[in-house]
Short mmCIF file of C-alpha atoms in Angstrom, two decimals:
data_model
loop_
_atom_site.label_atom_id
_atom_site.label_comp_id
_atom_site.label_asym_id
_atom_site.label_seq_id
_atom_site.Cartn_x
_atom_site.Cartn_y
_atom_site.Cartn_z
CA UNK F 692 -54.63 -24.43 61.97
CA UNK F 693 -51.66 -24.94 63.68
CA UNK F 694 -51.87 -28.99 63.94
CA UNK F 695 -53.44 -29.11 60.34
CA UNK F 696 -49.99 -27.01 59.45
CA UNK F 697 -47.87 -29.33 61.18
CA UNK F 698 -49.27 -32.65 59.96
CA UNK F 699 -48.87 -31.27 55.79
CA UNK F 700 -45.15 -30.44 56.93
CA UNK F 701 -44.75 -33.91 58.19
CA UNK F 702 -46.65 -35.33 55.12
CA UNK F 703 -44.25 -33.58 53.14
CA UNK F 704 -41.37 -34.99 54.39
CA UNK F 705 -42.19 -38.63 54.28
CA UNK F 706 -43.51 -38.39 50.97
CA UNK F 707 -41.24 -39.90 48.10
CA UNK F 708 -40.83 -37.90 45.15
CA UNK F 709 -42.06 -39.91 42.28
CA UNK F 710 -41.28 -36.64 39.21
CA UNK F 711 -38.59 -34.56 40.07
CA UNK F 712 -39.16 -31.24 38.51
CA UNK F 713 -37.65 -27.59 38.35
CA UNK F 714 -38.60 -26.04 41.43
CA UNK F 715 -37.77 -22.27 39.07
CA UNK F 716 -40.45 -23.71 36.41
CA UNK F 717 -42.50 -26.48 38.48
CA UNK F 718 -42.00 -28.51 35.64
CA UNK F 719 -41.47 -32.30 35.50
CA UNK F 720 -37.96 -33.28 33.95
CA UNK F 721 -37.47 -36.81 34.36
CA UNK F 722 -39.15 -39.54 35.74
CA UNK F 723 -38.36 -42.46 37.91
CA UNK F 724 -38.78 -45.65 35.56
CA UNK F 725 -37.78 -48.35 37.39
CA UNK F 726 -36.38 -48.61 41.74
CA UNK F 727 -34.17 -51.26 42.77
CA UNK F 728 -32.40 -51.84 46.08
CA UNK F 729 -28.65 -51.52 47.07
CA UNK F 730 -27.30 -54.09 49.94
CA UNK F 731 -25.06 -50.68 50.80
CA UNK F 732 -26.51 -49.44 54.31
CA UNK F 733 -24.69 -46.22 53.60
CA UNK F 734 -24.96 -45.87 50.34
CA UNK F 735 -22.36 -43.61 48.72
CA UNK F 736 -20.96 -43.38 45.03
CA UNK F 737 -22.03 -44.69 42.19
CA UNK F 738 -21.27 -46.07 38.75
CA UNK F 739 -21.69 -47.60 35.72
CA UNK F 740 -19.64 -49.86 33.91
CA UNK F 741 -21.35 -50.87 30.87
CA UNK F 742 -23.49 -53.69 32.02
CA UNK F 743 -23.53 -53.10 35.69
CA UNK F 744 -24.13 -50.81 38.52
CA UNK F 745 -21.38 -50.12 40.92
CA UNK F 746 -22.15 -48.39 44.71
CA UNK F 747 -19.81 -47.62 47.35
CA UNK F 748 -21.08 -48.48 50.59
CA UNK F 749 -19.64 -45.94 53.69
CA UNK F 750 -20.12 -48.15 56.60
CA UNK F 751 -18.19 -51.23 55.39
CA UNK F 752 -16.16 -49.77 52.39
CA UNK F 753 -17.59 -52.48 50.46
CA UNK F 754 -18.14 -51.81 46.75
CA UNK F 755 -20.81 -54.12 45.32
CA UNK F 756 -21.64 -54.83 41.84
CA UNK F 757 -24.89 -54.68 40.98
CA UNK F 758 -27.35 -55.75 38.47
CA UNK F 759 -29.60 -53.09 37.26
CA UNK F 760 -32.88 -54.94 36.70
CA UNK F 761 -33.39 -56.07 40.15
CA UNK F 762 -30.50 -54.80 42.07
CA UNK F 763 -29.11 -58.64 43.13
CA UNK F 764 -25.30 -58.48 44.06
CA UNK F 765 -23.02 -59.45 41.41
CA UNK F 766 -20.06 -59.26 43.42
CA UNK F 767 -18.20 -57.40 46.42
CA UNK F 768 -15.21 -55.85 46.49
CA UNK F 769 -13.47 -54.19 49.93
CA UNK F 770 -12.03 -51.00 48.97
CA UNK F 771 -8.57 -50.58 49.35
CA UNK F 772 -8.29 -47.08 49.77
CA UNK F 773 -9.75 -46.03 53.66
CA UNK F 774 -13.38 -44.35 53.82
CA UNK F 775 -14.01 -44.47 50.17
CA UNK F 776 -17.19 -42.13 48.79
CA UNK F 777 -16.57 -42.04 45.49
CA UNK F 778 -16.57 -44.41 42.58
CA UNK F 779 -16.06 -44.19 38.62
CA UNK F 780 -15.39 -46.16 35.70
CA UNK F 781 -13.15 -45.27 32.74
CA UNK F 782 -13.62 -47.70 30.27
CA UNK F 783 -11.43 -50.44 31.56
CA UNK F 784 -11.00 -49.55 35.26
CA UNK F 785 -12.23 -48.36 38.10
CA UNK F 786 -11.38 -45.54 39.90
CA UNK F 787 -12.16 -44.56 43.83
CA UNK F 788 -12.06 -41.62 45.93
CA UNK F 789 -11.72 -41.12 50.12
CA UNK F 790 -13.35 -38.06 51.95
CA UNK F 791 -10.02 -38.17 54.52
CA UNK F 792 -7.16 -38.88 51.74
CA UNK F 793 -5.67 -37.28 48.72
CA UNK F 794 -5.11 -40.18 46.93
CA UNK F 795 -7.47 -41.24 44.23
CA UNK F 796 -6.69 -45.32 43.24
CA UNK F 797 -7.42 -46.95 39.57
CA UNK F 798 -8.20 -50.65 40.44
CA UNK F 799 -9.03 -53.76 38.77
CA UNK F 800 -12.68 -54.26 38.58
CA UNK F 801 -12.66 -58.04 39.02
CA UNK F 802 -10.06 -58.37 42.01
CA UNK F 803 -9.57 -54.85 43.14
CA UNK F 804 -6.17 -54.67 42.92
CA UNK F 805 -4.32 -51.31 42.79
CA UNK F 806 -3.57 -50.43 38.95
CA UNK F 807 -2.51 -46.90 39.54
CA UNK F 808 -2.50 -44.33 42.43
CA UNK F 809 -2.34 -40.79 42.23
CA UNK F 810 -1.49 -38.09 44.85
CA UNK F 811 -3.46 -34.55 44.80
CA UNK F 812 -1.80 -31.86 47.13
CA UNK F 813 -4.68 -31.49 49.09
CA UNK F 814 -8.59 -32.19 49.23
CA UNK F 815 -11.61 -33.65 50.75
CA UNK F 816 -13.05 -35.89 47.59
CA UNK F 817 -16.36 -37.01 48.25
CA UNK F 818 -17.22 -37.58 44.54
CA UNK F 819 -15.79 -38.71 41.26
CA UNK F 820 -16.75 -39.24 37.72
CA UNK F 821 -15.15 -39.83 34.76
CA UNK F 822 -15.93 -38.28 31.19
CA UNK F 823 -13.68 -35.99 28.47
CA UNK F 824 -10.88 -38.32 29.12
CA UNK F 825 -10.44 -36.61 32.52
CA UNK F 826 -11.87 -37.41 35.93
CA UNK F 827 -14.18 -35.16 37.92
CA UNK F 828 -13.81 -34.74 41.39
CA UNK F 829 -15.83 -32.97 44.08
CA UNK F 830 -13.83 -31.19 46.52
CA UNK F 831 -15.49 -30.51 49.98
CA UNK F 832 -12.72 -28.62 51.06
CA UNK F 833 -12.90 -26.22 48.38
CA UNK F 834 -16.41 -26.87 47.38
CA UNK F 835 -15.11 -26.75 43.86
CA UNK F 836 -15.14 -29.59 41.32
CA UNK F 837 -12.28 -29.87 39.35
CA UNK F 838 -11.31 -31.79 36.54
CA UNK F 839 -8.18 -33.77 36.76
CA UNK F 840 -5.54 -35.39 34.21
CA UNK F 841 -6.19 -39.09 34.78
CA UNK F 842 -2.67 -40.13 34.20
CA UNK F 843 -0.63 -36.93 35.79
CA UNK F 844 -3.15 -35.73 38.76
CA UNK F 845 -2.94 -32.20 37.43
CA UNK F 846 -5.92 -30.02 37.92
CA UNK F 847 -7.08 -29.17 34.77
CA UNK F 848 -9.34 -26.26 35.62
CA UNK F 849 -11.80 -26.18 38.10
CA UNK F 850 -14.98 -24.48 39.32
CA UNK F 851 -17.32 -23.65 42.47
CA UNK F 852 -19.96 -26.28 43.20
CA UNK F 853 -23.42 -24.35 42.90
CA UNK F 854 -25.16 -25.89 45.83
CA UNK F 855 -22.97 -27.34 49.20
CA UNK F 856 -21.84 -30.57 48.93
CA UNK F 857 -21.75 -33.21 46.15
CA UNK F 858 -22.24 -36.41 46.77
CA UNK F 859 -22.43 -37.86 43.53
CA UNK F 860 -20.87 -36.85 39.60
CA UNK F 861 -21.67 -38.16 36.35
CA UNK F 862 -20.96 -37.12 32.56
CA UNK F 863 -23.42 -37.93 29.79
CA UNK F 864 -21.02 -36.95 26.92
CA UNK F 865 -22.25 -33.48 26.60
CA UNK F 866 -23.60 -32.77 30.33
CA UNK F 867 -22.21 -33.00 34.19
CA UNK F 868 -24.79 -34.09 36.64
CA UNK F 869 -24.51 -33.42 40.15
CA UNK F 870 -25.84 -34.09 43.16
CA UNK F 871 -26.03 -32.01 46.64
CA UNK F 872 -28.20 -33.67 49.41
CA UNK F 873 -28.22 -30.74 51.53
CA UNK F 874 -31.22 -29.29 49.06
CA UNK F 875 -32.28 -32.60 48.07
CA UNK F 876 -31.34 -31.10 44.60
CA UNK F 877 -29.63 -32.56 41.15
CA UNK F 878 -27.71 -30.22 39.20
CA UNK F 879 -27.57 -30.62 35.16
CA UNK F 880 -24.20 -28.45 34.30
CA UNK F 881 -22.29 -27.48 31.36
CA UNK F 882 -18.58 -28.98 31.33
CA UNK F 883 -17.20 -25.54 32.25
CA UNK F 884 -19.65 -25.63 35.30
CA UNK F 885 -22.98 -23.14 33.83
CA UNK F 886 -26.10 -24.60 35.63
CA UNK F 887 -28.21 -25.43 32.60
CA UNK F 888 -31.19 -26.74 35.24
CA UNK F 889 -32.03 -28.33 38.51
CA UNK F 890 -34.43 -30.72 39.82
CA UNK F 891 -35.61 -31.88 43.14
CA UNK F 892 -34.58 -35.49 44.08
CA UNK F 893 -36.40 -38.73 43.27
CA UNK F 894 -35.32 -39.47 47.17
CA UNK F 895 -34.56 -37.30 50.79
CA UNK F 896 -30.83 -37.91 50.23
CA UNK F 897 -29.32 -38.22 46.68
CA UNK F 898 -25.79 -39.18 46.86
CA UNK F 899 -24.18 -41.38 44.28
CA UNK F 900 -24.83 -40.36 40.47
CA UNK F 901 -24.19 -42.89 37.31
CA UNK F 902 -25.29 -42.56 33.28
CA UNK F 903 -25.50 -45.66 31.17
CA UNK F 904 -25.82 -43.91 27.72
CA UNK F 905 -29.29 -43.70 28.30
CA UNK F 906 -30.33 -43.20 31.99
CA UNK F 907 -29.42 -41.27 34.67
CA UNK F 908 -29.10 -43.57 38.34
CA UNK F 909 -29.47 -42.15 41.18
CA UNK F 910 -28.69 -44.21 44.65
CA UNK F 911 -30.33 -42.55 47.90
CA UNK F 912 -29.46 -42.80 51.46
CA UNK F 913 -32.80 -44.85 51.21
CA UNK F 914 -30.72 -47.46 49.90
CA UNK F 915 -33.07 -47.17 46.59
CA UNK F 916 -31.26 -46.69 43.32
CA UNK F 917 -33.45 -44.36 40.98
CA UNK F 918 -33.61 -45.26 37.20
CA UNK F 919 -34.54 -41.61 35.51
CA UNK F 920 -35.19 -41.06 32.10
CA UNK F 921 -34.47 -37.43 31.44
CA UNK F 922 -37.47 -35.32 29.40
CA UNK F 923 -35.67 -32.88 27.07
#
């Protein structure tokens, strides 16, 4: 009993999650469409801007540009701000986060150079997205996400994180979507931060989130980037 216990506990784990459902309602939510690969060994944050996939990579603070079909590297850009985790788009530009600085940095998506920095008082940001005209930023330090004035750094408002740790925002226009790979969970959230549901993982480590006005991306520590179309 005790082996047969220990070899469905190990099955479990090495098993990839092909439906992530409501682990409340055991229902399926979305499902995985389409897996490509990121070049990112560590992959972190994650956006999109319009026609391509963007993912921070920890261990070189590279961010690569990628396509979403097959995942092929459009281009590389190194990071100017230190130990970057987080990365958003806001129409025009990118913008960047660091776990170990309070600056957030706007920068040029072709070049990388610095458009616009902005200083926060304090903070351990180890995501960012970008919706309402506002960014959203996931303070570890707090464990709070907070929505900030893009142009000011003032905190708009901000609330607790449901889970531990985020490792990945994006905003669908109506929704924020969260992810905390401490409970291999993704968070579906209501601007003024009511859980509306949550899902297991398509992956063992969800980290950086992005929505292209149709799917949700998800990038793992697997270095697989998840295309999910959501089941209302």
């Amino acid at each position: 009993m005790i082996v047969s216990s220990l070899l469905g506990l190990m099955a479990c784990q090495d098993r990839i999650f092909d439906n992530p459902f409501d682990p409340e309602a055991s229902e399926v939510i979305f499902e995985v469409i389409n897996t490509i690969f990121t070049p990112s060994s560590i992959p972190l944050g994650l956006t999109w801007d319009g026609s391509t996939l963007w993912n921070v990579d920890g261990n070189s603070n590279t961010l690569y540009c990628l396509n979403r079909a097959n995942g092929s590297q459009i281009r590389a850009l190194t990071s100017p701000l230190p130990s970057t985790t987080g990365i958003a788009y806001d129409g025009h530009d990118l913008w960047i986060c660091s776990e170990t600085m309070v600056e957030l940095y706007k920068i040029n998506l072709l070049n990388g150079e610095i458009q616009k920095s902005l200083h926060l008082q304090r903070g351990s940001f180890t995501a960012i997205g970008y919706g309402q005209q506002a960014l959203w930023l996931a303070d570890l330090q707090s464990n709070t996400i907070q929505k900030v004035n893009p142009e000011t750094g003032e905190i708009q408002f901000s609330f607790s994180n449901p889970g531990v740790r985020v490792d990945g925002i994006a905003f669908d226009g109506g929704s924020l979507w969260i992810s905390d790979p401490t409970s291999l969970t993704i968070y579906e959230l209501a601007p003024e931060g009511l859980v509306k549901r949550r899902f297991l993982s398509p992956g063992q480590s969800p980290r950086g989130l992005a929505f292209d006005g149709y799917y949700l991306w998800n990038v793992d520590g697997n270095q697989k980037i998840y295309q999910l179309r959501v089941l209302k």
